[in-house]
Amino acid sequence: MANHTFAVSRNQVILGVCLPLAVLVGYFLADPLDSATWALLVMVFTVLSIPILMKWYHPLLVFSVNATIAFAFLPGSLPLWVLVACGGFLFAALNRSVDTGRALFVGREVAWSLAALAAVVAVTFLLTGGAGARALGSQTYGAKRYLFVVAGILIYFVLASQPVPAERARLYATMFFLSGLTGMLSLLPRWIRGLNFMELISPTEMIATTGWEDFFGPGITRISALCNISVAICLSLLVRHGIRGLLDPTKPWRAVLFLLGFGAGAYSGFRSVVGFVVLVTLLTFFLEGLHRTKYALVGLGMALATAVGLLMFSTKLPLSVQRAISFLPIEVHPAAQGDARGSWEWRLEMWRVDSQEVPRYLFKGK
């Protein structure tokens, strides 16, 4: 008597699942603007990406922490790092359950302090009557802030659960900083027509803090996305090549890229970006011990040349750049100086008002 068995290959199973799924997705895409279509697409891509996330959640979290990607089609426009942090913690816990060699509670001092912070947040949540999510139809709001705090705490446990190999440390650091280039996603739709769909994955607050129409004009415009782009370029070059590598005469493109990144930060109109990049560069210079070498004279010469250039042409620069360097003892346009002074006075007033509420919310949070 013959023994007949029905064997199904893996390719046949995949084909049997994907074909009906493709038909279903194609049917819903007939109305791409419907909320049900977006819900289905998110669910499909989430399920299909689970195997990838289970294997690559750690480097993906390193990338997403500094990335400016937010899914506008999700309730609350949740950023990518929140989703990856929550999903990564789930996969880290699953890996710990099947592999006792993996530790989830790494660095007990830091871990216990973060656990205590989570307990304080939970007590605050209970004492203040909880919080609703306006994105889900609630009349109150505040749930998103609690979610951000919890996700921020989970980031530590996910990152610490898996060590980074020494030979990949520089790669991970470069990937962390370069992910800030995703700030371009909020700029490209304004420069290139037909890319409006990118607004679905870029936070609107990255577009501009003042009028966009004056970006290439004579007005003062502050573009938050340029801050991320500038920091991404400058810090990735510093962490990968160092000051010595940037000043390598055989590879001048490194210094050119660094100057372009610094220029983008100055054009953003934010003084903090210019000061931050300058301070990090100086700190790196001293940590590499270059102040004891010939590079000290090179750095001093470049600083003097920059100072002379600013003294001579500071008032000729775009107003956004003048605002970004207005903290220096140089002459700038009164409009740039006044705008910068107004921003500083606004912060002082905000701190003064908030300081009066500290006794009220010292033990019971707001």
Coordinates of C-alpha atoms in Angstrom, one line a residue, residues 53-357:
L53 CA 12.6 44.2 14.1
M54 CA 13.3 41.1 16.1
K55 CA 16.8 40.9 14.6
W56 CA 17.7 44.5 14.0
Y57 CA 15.8 46.4 16.8
H58 CA 19.0 47.4 18.5
P59 CA 20.7 49.3 15.6
L60 CA 17.3 50.6 14.5
L61 CA 16.8 52.2 17.9
V62 CA 20.3 53.7 17.7
F63 CA 19.3 55.3 14.4
S64 CA 15.8 56.3 15.4
V65 CA 16.7 58.1 18.7
N66 CA 18.2 61.1 16.8
A67 CA 16.0 60.8 13.7
T68 CA 13.4 63.4 13.0
I69 CA 10.7 61.1 11.7
A70 CA 7.2 61.3 13.0
F71 CA 4.2 59.4 11.5
A72 CA 1.6 62.1 11.0
F73 CA -1.1 59.5 10.1
L74 CA -0.9 57.9 13.5
P75 CA -2.8 59.2 16.5
G76 CA -0.7 61.9 18.2
S77 CA 1.8 61.9 15.3
L78 CA 4.1 59.6 17.3
P79 CA 7.8 59.8 16.4
L80 CA 9.7 56.8 15.2
W81 CA 11.9 56.5 18.3
V82 CA 8.8 56.0 20.6
L83 CA 7.5 53.1 18.5
V84 CA 11.0 51.5 18.2
A85 CA 11.7 51.9 22.0
C86 CA 8.4 50.2 23.0
G87 CA 8.8 47.4 20.4
G88 CA 12.5 47.0 21.1
F89 CA 11.8 46.5 24.8
L90 CA 9.2 43.8 24.0
F91 CA 11.8 42.0 21.8
A92 CA 14.5 42.4 24.4
A93 CA 12.2 40.9 27.1
L94 CA 11.4 38.0 24.7
N95 CA 15.1 37.4 24.0
R96 CA 15.8 37.4 27.8
S97 CA 13.0 34.8 28.4
V98 CA 14.6 32.4 25.9
D99 CA 18.3 33.2 26.6
T100 CA 19.3 33.6 30.2
G101 CA 22.7 34.9 29.1
R102 CA 21.0 38.2 28.0
A103 CA 20.7 40.7 30.8
L104 CA 17.9 43.2 30.7
F105 CA 18.6 45.0 34.0
V106 CA 22.1 46.2 33.2
G107 CA 24.0 48.8 35.3
R108 CA 22.0 48.5 38.5
E109 CA 22.7 52.1 39.7
V110 CA 21.4 53.6 36.5
A111 CA 18.6 51.1 36.1
W112 CA 17.3 51.6 39.7
S113 CA 17.4 55.4 39.3
L114 CA 15.3 55.1 36.1
A115 CA 12.9 52.7 37.8
A116 CA 12.5 55.2 40.6
L117 CA 11.8 57.9 38.0
A118 CA 9.2 55.7 36.4
A119 CA 7.6 55.2 39.9
V120 CA 7.5 59.0 40.4
V121 CA 5.8 59.4 37.0
A122 CA 3.3 56.7 37.9
V123 CA 2.5 58.3 41.3
T124 CA 2.1 61.7 39.6
F125 CA -0.2 60.1 37.0
L126 CA -2.4 58.7 39.8
L127 CA -2.5 61.7 42.0
T128 CA -3.4 64.1 39.2
G129 CA -6.3 62.0 38.0
G130 CA -4.6 60.5 35.0
A131 CA -4.4 61.9 31.5
G132 CA -6.4 61.6 28.4
A133 CA -5.3 61.5 24.8
R134 CA -6.8 64.2 22.7
A135 CA -5.7 62.4 19.5
L136 CA -8.1 59.6 20.6
G137 CA -11.0 61.9 21.2
S138 CA -10.5 62.7 24.9
Q139 CA -11.4 66.1 26.2
T140 CA -8.2 66.2 28.2
Y141 CA -4.6 65.8 27.1
G142 CA -1.3 64.8 28.6
A143 CA -1.0 61.1 27.8
K144 CA 1.6 61.8 25.1
R145 CA 3.9 63.4 27.6
Y146 CA 3.7 60.3 29.9
L147 CA 4.3 58.1 26.9
F148 CA 7.4 60.0 26.0
V149 CA 8.8 59.7 29.5
V150 CA 8.1 56.0 29.6
A151 CA 9.6 55.5 26.2
G152 CA 12.7 57.5 27.2
I153 CA 13.2 55.2 30.1
L154 CA 12.8 52.1 28.0
I155 CA 15.5 53.3 25.6
Y156 CA 18.1 52.7 28.2
F157 CA 17.1 49.1 28.9
V158 CA 16.9 48.3 25.2
L159 CA 20.3 49.8 24.4
A160 CA 21.9 48.2 27.4
S161 CA 20.5 44.8 26.8
Q162 CA 22.8 44.2 23.9
P163 CA 26.5 45.3 23.8
V164 CA 27.9 47.0 20.8
P165 CA 31.0 45.2 19.4
A166 CA 34.1 47.3 19.7
E167 CA 34.8 47.1 16.0
R168 CA 31.4 48.6 15.3
A169 CA 31.4 51.3 17.9
R170 CA 32.4 54.0 15.4
L171 CA 29.8 52.8 12.9
Y172 CA 27.1 53.0 15.5
A173 CA 28.1 56.5 16.7
T174 CA 28.2 57.7 13.1
M175 CA 24.8 56.2 12.4
F176 CA 23.4 57.8 15.5
F177 CA 24.5 61.3 14.5
L178 CA 23.8 61.0 10.7
S179 CA 20.2 60.0 11.4
G180 CA 19.7 63.8 12.1
L181 CA 19.8 64.2 8.3
T182 CA 16.2 63.0 8.2
G183 CA 15.4 66.6 9.0
M184 CA 15.6 67.1 5.2
L185 CA 12.3 65.3 4.9
S186 CA 10.5 68.4 6.2
L187 CA 12.4 70.6 3.8
L188 CA 12.2 68.7 0.5
P189 CA 8.4 69.2 0.0
R190 CA 9.0 73.0 0.1
W191 CA 11.8 72.8 -2.5
I192 CA 10.5 70.0 -4.8
R193 CA 7.0 69.7 -5.9
G194 CA 5.4 66.3 -5.9
L195 CA 7.0 65.3 -2.6
N196 CA 4.1 66.3 -0.4
F197 CA 3.7 62.7 0.8
M198 CA 6.9 63.2 2.9
E199 CA 4.9 65.4 5.3
L200 CA 3.3 62.2 6.5
I201 CA 6.6 61.1 8.1
S202 CA 8.1 64.4 9.1
P203 CA 7.1 66.5 12.1
T204 CA 5.6 69.9 11.2
E205 CA 7.5 71.7 14.0
M206 CA 10.7 71.0 12.0
I207 CA 9.6 73.2 9.1
A208 CA 9.9 76.7 10.4
T209 CA 9.5 78.8 13.5
T210 CA 8.9 81.9 11.4
G211 CA 7.7 82.7 7.9
W212 CA 8.9 80.2 5.3
E213 CA 8.5 82.7 2.5
D214 CA 11.5 84.7 3.9
F215 CA 13.9 81.6 3.8
F216 CA 15.8 82.9 0.8
G217 CA 14.8 86.5 1.3
P218 CA 15.9 89.4 3.5
G219 CA 13.8 88.4 6.5
I220 CA 14.8 86.6 9.6
T221 CA 13.8 82.9 9.4
R222 CA 14.6 80.2 11.8
I223 CA 14.4 76.6 10.4
S224 CA 14.6 74.0 13.1
A225 CA 15.4 71.2 10.5
L226 CA 18.7 72.9 9.7
C227 CA 19.8 72.6 13.3
N228 CA 19.5 68.8 13.1
I229 CA 21.2 68.7 9.7
S230 CA 24.1 70.9 10.9
V231 CA 24.6 68.8 14.1
A232 CA 24.3 65.6 12.1
I233 CA 27.0 66.5 9.6
C234 CA 29.5 68.2 12.0
L235 CA 29.3 65.6 14.8
S236 CA 29.4 62.6 12.5
L237 CA 32.6 63.9 10.9
L238 CA 34.1 64.6 14.3
V239 CA 33.3 61.2 15.8
R240 CA 34.5 59.4 12.7
H241 CA 37.6 61.3 11.7
G242 CA 38.4 63.7 14.6
I243 CA 40.0 67.1 14.2
R244 CA 43.2 65.5 12.9
G245 CA 41.3 63.8 10.2
L246 CA 39.3 66.9 9.3
L247 CA 42.6 68.8 8.8
D248 CA 44.1 66.1 6.6
P249 CA 45.3 67.9 3.5
T250 CA 45.0 64.8 1.4
K251 CA 41.3 64.7 2.0
P252 CA 40.0 68.3 1.9
W253 CA 36.4 67.2 1.3
R254 CA 36.1 66.4 5.0
A255 CA 36.8 70.0 6.0
V256 CA 34.5 71.3 3.2
L257 CA 31.6 69.1 4.5
F258 CA 32.2 70.3 8.0
L259 CA 32.1 73.9 7.0
L260 CA 28.9 73.3 5.0
G261 CA 27.3 71.7 8.0
F262 CA 28.4 74.6 10.2
G263 CA 27.0 77.0 7.6
A264 CA 23.7 75.3 7.7
G265 CA 23.5 75.7 11.4
A266 CA 24.3 79.4 11.2
Y267 CA 21.7 79.8 8.5
S268 CA 19.1 78.2 10.8
G269 CA 19.1 81.4 12.9
F270 CA 19.6 79.6 16.2
R271 CA 22.5 80.8 18.4
S272 CA 22.5 77.6 20.3
V273 CA 23.5 75.5 17.3
V274 CA 26.5 77.8 16.5
G275 CA 27.6 77.8 20.2
F276 CA 27.1 74.0 20.5
V277 CA 29.1 73.0 17.4
V278 CA 32.0 75.4 18.4
L279 CA 32.2 74.1 21.9
V280 CA 32.1 70.5 20.9
T281 CA 34.8 71.2 18.3
L282 CA 37.1 72.9 20.8
L283 CA 36.5 70.1 23.4
T284 CA 37.5 67.5 20.7
F285 CA 40.5 69.5 19.8
F286 CA 41.8 69.5 23.4
L287 CA 40.8 65.8 24.1
E288 CA 42.9 64.8 21.1
G289 CA 45.8 66.6 22.6
L290 CA 46.2 68.8 19.5
H291 CA 46.9 71.9 21.6
R292 CA 50.4 70.5 22.2
T293 CA 51.1 70.0 18.5
K294 CA 51.5 72.1 15.4
Y295 CA 47.8 72.0 14.9
A296 CA 47.5 74.6 17.7
L297 CA 49.0 77.2 15.3
V298 CA 46.7 76.1 12.5
G299 CA 43.7 76.4 14.7
L300 CA 44.8 79.8 16.0
G301 CA 45.3 81.0 12.5
M302 CA 41.9 79.8 11.4
A303 CA 40.3 81.5 14.4
L304 CA 42.0 84.8 13.7
A305 CA 41.0 84.7 10.1
T306 CA 37.4 83.9 11.0
A307 CA 37.4 86.8 13.6
V308 CA 38.7 89.3 11.0
G309 CA 36.2 88.1 8.4
L310 CA 33.3 88.5 10.9
L311 CA 34.5 92.0 11.9
M312 CA 34.7 93.1 8.3
F313 CA 31.6 91.5 6.8
S314 CA 29.2 90.7 9.7
T315 CA 26.6 93.2 8.6
K316 CA 26.7 91.8 5.0
L317 CA 25.6 88.3 6.1
P318 CA 22.0 87.2 5.8
L319 CA 19.9 88.3 8.7
S320 CA 19.4 84.7 9.9
V321 CA 23.1 84.2 10.1
Q322 CA 23.5 87.6 11.9
R323 CA 21.0 86.5 14.4
A324 CA 22.8 83.2 15.0
I325 CA 26.1 85.0 15.8
S326 CA 24.6 87.9 17.6
F327 CA 26.0 86.7 20.9
L328 CA 29.5 87.5 19.7
P329 CA 31.0 91.0 20.4
I330 CA 30.5 92.1 16.8
E331 CA 28.2 94.5 14.9
V332 CA 25.0 93.0 13.5
H333 CA 21.9 94.4 12.0
P334 CA 19.6 96.0 14.6
A335 CA 16.7 93.8 13.5
A336 CA 18.7 90.6 14.1
Q337 CA 20.0 92.0 17.5
G338 CA 16.4 93.0 18.5
D339 CA 15.0 89.6 17.5
A340 CA 17.7 87.8 19.5
R341 CA 17.2 90.0 22.5
G342 CA 13.4 89.6 22.4
S343 CA 13.9 85.8 22.4
W344 CA 16.2 86.0 25.5
E345 CA 13.8 88.2 27.4
W346 CA 10.9 85.9 26.6
R347 CA 12.8 83.0 28.1
L348 CA 13.7 85.0 31.2
E349 CA 10.0 85.9 31.6
M350 CA 9.0 82.3 31.1
W351 CA 11.4 81.1 33.8
R352 CA 10.2 83.8 36.2
V353 CA 6.6 82.7 35.8
D354 CA 7.4 79.0 36.0
S355 CA 9.6 79.5 39.1
Q356 CA 6.5 80.8 41.0
E357 CA 4.7 77.4 40.3

